[in-house]
Short mmCIF file of C-alpha atoms in Angstrom, two decimals:
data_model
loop_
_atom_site.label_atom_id
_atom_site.label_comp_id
_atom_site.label_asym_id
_atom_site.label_seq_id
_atom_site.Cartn_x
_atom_site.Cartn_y
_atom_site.Cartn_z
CA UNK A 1 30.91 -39.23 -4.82
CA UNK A 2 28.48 -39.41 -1.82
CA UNK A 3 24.80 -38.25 -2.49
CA UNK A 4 24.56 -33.98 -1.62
CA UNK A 5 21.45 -34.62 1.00
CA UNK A 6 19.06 -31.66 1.20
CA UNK A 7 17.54 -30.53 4.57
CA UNK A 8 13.68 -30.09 2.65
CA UNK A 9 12.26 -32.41 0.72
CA UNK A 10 12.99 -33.02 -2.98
CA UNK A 11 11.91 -30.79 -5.86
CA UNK A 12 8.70 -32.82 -6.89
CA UNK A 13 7.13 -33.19 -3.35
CA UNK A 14 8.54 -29.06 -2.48
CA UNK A 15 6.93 -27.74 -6.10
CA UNK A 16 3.80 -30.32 -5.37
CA UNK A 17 2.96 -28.69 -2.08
CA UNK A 18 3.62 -25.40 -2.79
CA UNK A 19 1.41 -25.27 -6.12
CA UNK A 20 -1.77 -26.99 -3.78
CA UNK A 21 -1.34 -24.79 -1.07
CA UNK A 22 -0.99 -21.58 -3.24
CA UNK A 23 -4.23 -22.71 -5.26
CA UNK A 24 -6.33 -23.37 -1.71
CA UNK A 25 -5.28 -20.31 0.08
CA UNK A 26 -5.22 -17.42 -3.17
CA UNK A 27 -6.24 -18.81 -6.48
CA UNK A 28 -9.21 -20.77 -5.59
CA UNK A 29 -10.47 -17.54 -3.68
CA UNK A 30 -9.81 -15.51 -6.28
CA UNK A 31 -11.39 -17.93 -9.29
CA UNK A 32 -14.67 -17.89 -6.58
CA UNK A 33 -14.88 -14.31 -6.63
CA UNK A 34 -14.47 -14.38 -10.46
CA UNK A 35 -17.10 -17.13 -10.74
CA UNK A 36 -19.42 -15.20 -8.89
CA UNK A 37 -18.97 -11.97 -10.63
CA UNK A 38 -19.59 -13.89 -13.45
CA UNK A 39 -23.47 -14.20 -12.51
CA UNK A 40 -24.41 -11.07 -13.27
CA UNK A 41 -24.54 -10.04 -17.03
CA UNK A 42 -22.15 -7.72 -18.70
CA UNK A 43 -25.30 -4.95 -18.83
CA UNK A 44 -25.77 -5.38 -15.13
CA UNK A 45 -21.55 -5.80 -14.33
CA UNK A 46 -21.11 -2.55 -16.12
CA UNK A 47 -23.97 -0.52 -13.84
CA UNK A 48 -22.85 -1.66 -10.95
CA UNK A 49 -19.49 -1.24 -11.38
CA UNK A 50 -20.08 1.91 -13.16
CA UNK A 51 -22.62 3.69 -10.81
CA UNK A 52 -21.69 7.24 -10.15
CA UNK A 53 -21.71 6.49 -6.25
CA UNK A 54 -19.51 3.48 -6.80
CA UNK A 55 -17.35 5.56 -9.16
CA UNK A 56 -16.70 8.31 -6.47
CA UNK A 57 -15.84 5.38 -3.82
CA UNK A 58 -13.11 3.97 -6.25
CA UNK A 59 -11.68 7.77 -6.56
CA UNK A 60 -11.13 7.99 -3.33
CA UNK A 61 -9.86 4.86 -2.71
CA UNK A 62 -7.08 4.72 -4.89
CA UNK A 63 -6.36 8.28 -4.73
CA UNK A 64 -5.90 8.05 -0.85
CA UNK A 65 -3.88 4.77 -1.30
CA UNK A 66 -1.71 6.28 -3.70
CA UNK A 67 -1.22 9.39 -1.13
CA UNK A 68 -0.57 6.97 0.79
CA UNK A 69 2.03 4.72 -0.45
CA UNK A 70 4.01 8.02 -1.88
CA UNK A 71 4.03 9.14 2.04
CA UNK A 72 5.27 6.23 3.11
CA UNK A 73 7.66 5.65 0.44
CA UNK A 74 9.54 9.02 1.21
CA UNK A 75 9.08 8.82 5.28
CA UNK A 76 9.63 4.92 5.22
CA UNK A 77 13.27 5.20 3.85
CA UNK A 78 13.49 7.64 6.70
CA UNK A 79 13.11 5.70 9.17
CA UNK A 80 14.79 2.74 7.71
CA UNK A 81 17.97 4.68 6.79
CA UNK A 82 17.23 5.81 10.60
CA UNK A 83 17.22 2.77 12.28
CA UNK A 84 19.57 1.18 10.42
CA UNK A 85 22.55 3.80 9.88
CA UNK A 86 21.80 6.20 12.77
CA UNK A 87 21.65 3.83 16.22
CA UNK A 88 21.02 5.55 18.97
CA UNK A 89 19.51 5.04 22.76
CA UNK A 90 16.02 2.89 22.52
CA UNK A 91 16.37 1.93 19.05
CA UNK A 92 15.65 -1.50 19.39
CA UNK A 93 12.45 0.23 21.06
CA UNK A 94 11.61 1.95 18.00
CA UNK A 95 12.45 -0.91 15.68
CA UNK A 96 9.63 -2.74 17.47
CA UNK A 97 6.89 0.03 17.08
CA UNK A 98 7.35 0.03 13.29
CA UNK A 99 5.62 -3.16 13.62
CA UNK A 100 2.87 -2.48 15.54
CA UNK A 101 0.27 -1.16 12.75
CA UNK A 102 0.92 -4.96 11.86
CA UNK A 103 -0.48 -6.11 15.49
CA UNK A 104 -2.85 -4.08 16.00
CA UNK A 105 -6.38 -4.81 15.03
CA UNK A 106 -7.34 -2.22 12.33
CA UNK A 107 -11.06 -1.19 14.46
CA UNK A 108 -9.47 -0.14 17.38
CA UNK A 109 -6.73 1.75 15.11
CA UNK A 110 -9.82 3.26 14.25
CA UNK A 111 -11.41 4.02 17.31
CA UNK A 112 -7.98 5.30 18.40
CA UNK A 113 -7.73 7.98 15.83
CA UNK A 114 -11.38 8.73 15.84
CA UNK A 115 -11.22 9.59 19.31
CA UNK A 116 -8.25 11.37 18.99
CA UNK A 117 -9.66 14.14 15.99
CA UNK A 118 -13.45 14.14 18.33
CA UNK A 119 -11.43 14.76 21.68
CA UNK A 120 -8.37 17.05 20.89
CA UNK A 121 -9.71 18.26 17.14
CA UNK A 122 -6.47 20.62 17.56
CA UNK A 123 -3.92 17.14 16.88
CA UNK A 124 -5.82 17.11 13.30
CA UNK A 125 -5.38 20.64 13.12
CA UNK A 126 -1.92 20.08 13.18
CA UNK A 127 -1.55 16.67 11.29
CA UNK A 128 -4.21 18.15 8.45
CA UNK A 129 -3.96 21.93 8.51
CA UNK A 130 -6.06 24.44 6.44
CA UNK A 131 -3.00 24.46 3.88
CA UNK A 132 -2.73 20.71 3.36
CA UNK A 133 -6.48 20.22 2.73
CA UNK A 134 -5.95 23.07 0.26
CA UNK A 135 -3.22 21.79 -1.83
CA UNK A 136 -4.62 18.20 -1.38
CA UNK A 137 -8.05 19.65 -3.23
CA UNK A 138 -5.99 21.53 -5.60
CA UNK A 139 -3.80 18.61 -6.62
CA UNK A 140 -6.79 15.58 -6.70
CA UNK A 141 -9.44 18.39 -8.20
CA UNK A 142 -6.60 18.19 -11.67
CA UNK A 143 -6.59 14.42 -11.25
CA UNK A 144 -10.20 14.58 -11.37
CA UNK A 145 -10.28 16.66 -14.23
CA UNK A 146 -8.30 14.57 -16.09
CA UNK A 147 -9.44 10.99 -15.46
CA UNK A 148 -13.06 11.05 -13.90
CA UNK A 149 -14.95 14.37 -14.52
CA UNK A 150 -15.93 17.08 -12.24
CA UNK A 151 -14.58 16.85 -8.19
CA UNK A 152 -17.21 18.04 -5.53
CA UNK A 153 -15.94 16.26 -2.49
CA UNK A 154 -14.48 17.44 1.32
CA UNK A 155 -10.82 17.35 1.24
CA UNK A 156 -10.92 17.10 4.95
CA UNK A 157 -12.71 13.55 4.93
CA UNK A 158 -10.58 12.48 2.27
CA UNK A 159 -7.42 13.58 4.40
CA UNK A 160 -8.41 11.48 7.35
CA UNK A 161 -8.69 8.83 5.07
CA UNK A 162 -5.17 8.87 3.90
CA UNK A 163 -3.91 9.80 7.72
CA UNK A 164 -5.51 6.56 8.51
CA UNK A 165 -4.07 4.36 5.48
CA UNK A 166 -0.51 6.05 5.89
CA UNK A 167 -0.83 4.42 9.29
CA UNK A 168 -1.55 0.73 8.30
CA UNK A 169 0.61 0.17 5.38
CA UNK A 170 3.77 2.57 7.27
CA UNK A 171 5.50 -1.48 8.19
CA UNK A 172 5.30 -2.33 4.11
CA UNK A 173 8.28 -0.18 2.90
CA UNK A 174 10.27 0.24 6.48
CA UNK A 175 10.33 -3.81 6.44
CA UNK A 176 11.30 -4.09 2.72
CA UNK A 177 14.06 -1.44 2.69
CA UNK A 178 15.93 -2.26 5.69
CA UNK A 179 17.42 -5.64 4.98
CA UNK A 180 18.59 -4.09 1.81
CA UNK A 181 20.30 -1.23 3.94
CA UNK A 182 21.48 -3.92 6.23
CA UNK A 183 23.27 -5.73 3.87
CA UNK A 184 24.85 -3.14 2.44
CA UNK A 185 28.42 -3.01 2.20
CA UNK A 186 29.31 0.53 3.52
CA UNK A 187 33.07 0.04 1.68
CA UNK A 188 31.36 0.73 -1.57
CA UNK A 189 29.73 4.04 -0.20
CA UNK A 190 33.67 4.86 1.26
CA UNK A 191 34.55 4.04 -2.60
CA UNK A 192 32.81 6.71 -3.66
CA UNK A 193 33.40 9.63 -1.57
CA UNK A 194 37.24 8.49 -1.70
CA UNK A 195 36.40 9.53 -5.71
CA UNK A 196 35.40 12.85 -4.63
CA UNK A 197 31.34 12.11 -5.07
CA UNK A 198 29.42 14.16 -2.83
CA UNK A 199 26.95 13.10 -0.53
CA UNK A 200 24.13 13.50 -2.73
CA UNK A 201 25.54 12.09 -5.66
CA UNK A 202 26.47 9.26 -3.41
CA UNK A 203 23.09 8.47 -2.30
CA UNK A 204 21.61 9.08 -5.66
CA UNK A 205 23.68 7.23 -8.25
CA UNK A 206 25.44 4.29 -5.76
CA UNK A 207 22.72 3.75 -2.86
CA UNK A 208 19.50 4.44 -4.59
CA UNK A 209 19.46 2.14 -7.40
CA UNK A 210 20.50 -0.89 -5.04
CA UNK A 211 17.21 0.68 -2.91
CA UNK A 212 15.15 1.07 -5.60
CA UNK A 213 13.47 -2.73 -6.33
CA UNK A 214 12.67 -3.10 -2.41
CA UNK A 215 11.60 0.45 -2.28
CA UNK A 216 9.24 0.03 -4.49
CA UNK A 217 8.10 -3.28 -3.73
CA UNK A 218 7.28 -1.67 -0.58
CA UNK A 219 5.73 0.96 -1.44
CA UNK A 220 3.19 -1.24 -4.03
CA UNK A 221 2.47 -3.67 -1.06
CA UNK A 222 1.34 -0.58 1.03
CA UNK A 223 -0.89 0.81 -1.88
CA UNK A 224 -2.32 -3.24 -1.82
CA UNK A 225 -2.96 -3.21 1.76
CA UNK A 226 -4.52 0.36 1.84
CA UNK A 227 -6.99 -0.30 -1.21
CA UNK A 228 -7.70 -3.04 0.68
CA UNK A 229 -8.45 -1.72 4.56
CA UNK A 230 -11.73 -1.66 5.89
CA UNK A 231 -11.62 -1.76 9.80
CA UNK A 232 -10.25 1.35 10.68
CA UNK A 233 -11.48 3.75 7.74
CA UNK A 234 -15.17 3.23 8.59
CA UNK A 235 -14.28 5.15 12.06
CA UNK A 236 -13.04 8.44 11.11
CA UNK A 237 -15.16 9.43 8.09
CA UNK A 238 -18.70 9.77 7.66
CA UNK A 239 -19.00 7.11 5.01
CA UNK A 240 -21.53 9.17 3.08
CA UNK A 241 -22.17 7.47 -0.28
CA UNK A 242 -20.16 9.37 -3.23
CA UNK A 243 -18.53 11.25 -0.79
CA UNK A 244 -16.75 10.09 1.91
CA UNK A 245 -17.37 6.10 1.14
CA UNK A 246 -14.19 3.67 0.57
CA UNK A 247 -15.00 0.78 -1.94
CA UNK A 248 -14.73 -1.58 0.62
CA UNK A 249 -17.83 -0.13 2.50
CA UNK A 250 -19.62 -0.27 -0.61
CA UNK A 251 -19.36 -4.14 -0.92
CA UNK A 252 -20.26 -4.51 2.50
CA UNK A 253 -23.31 -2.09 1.57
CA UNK A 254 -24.32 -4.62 -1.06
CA UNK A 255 -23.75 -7.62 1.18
CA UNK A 256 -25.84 -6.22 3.93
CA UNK A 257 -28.84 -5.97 1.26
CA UNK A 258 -27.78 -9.98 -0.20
CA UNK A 259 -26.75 -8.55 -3.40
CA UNK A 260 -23.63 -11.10 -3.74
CA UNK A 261 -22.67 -10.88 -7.77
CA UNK A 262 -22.92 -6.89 -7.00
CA UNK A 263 -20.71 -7.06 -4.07
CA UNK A 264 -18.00 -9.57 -6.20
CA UNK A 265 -18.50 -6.99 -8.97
CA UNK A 266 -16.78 -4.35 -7.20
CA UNK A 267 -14.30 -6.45 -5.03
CA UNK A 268 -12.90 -7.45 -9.47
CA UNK A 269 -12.37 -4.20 -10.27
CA UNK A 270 -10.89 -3.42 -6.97
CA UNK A 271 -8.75 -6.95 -7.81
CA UNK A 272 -7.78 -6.00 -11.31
CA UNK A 273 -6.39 -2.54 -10.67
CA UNK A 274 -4.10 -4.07 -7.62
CA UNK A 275 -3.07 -6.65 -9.91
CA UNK A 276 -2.19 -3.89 -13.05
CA UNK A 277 0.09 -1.99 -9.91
CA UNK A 278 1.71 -5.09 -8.61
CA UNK A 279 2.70 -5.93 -12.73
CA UNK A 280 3.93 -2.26 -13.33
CA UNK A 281 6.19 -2.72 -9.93
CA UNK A 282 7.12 -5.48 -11.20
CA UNK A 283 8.31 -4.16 -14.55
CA UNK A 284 9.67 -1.21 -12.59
CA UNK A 285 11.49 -3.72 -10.37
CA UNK A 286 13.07 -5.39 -13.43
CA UNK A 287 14.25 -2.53 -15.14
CA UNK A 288 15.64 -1.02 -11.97
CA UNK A 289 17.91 -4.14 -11.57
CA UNK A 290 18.67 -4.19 -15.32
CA UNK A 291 20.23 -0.24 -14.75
CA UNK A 292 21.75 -1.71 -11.35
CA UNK A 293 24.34 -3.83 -13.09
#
């Protein structure tokens, strides 16, 4: 029996490499910015951390991330279902744009939408009208209430905010979902209405769970990315400390004044909680393919 011969290299070198790279490009980062945290002491971690302005910029960056990655989840199938089941003239077109958030550099995103509101303020009238700043108060104001005390910020900064992160992380769930829709085998879908399902209970109890791990691996990658972005949310709010200020722009506050440990301080917490969603996801991901079968 002749040898099977493999196209890439053997096990040992292929798990070798991989391991080094992995630990040079994320862990050793990641064990630096530990290490540095580290400097400060658990008093002085806890302040800065802690610090009512700080506090306020977390708020608003993981509520506007989660707004976020919930838009995107239900307008990303959209379009995926869109482009994948529903062809029609320029779609490759389309297809292409979904990608561009991806290409293009996140300041001049920025600029771009920043000059949109200050030129033609009547585009963010219709994007963020009077009645979605209301129910976005109402709805983060009991979030508030129940996780981090009393709410006194603009609804309208925080709006542009999520406007601006819906637009960055849009490519996460399209990009996840559509090879699953791609792949599916439409005879299965036939299957059902041919068993008198309707098309709701189609989608819901045949499509969906098959959806449902790359849906919401998509949607947690586009919550990662938007607690992450920096470039183009610094354009289109007024980044005043605890109210308008992403926790990104406060470590780049406490880098500008050489206040490392402080800056590595928040940029942990900011890790941990990304690494907590990613882990749920995960555990969502698994139990979704355990009802799948």
């Amino acid at each position: 029996m002749s040898k099977r011969r493999r196209v890439l290299p053997g096990f040992p070198f292929a798990m070798g490499y991989s391991m080094f790279y992995l630990s040079i490009i994320v862990l050793l980062p990641l064990a630096a910015l530990i290490l540095k945290s580290a400097q400060l002491s658990w008093d002085d971690f806890w302040k800065t951390a802690n610090s009512d302005v700080v506090r306020a910029s977390y708020r608003l960056t993981f509520q506007a991330s989660a707004a976020a990655a919930l838009i995107n989840g239900l307008f990303g199938l959209i379009i995926a279902w869109v482009l994948v089941r529903c062809p029609f003239p320029g779609c490759r077109l389309f297809d292409a744009v979904v990608d561009f958030p991806f290409a293009l550099p996140t300041a001049v995103a920025g600029l771009t939408f920043g000059s949109l509101y200050a030129g033609m303020p009547w585009i963010e009238q219709i994007l963020i009208g009077d009645w979605v700043t209301a129910a976005w108060n109402s709805t983060a104001g009991r979030i508030d209430a129940l996780t981090l005390g009393p709410r006194t910020l603009s609804g309208l900064n925080e709006l542009r905010v999520v406007l601006m992160l819906t637009f960055v992380s849009l490519p996460f769930v399209i990009r996840t979902v559509q090879p699953v829709l791609q792949e599916w085998e439409i005879e299965t879908e036939q299957a059902a209405h041919s068993l008198g399902a309707s098309n709701w209970l189609t989608f819901r109890r045949v499509i969906m769970p098959e959806l449902m791990p790359a849906w919401l691996s998509g949607m947690a990658l586009a919550f990662a990315r938007s607690v992450g972005e920096y470039g183009s949310v610094i354009f289109v709010t007024g980044n005043i400390p605890g109210k308008s200020q992403i926790a990104p722009v406060q470590i780049m506050q406490q880098l500008e004044e050489y206040r490392y440990a402080q800056a590595t301080a928040i940029g942990v917490v900011l890790l941990g909680v990304a690494l907590l969603v990613l882990l749920l996801v995960n555990v969502l991901q698994w139990w979704a393919n355990r009802q799948a079968r």
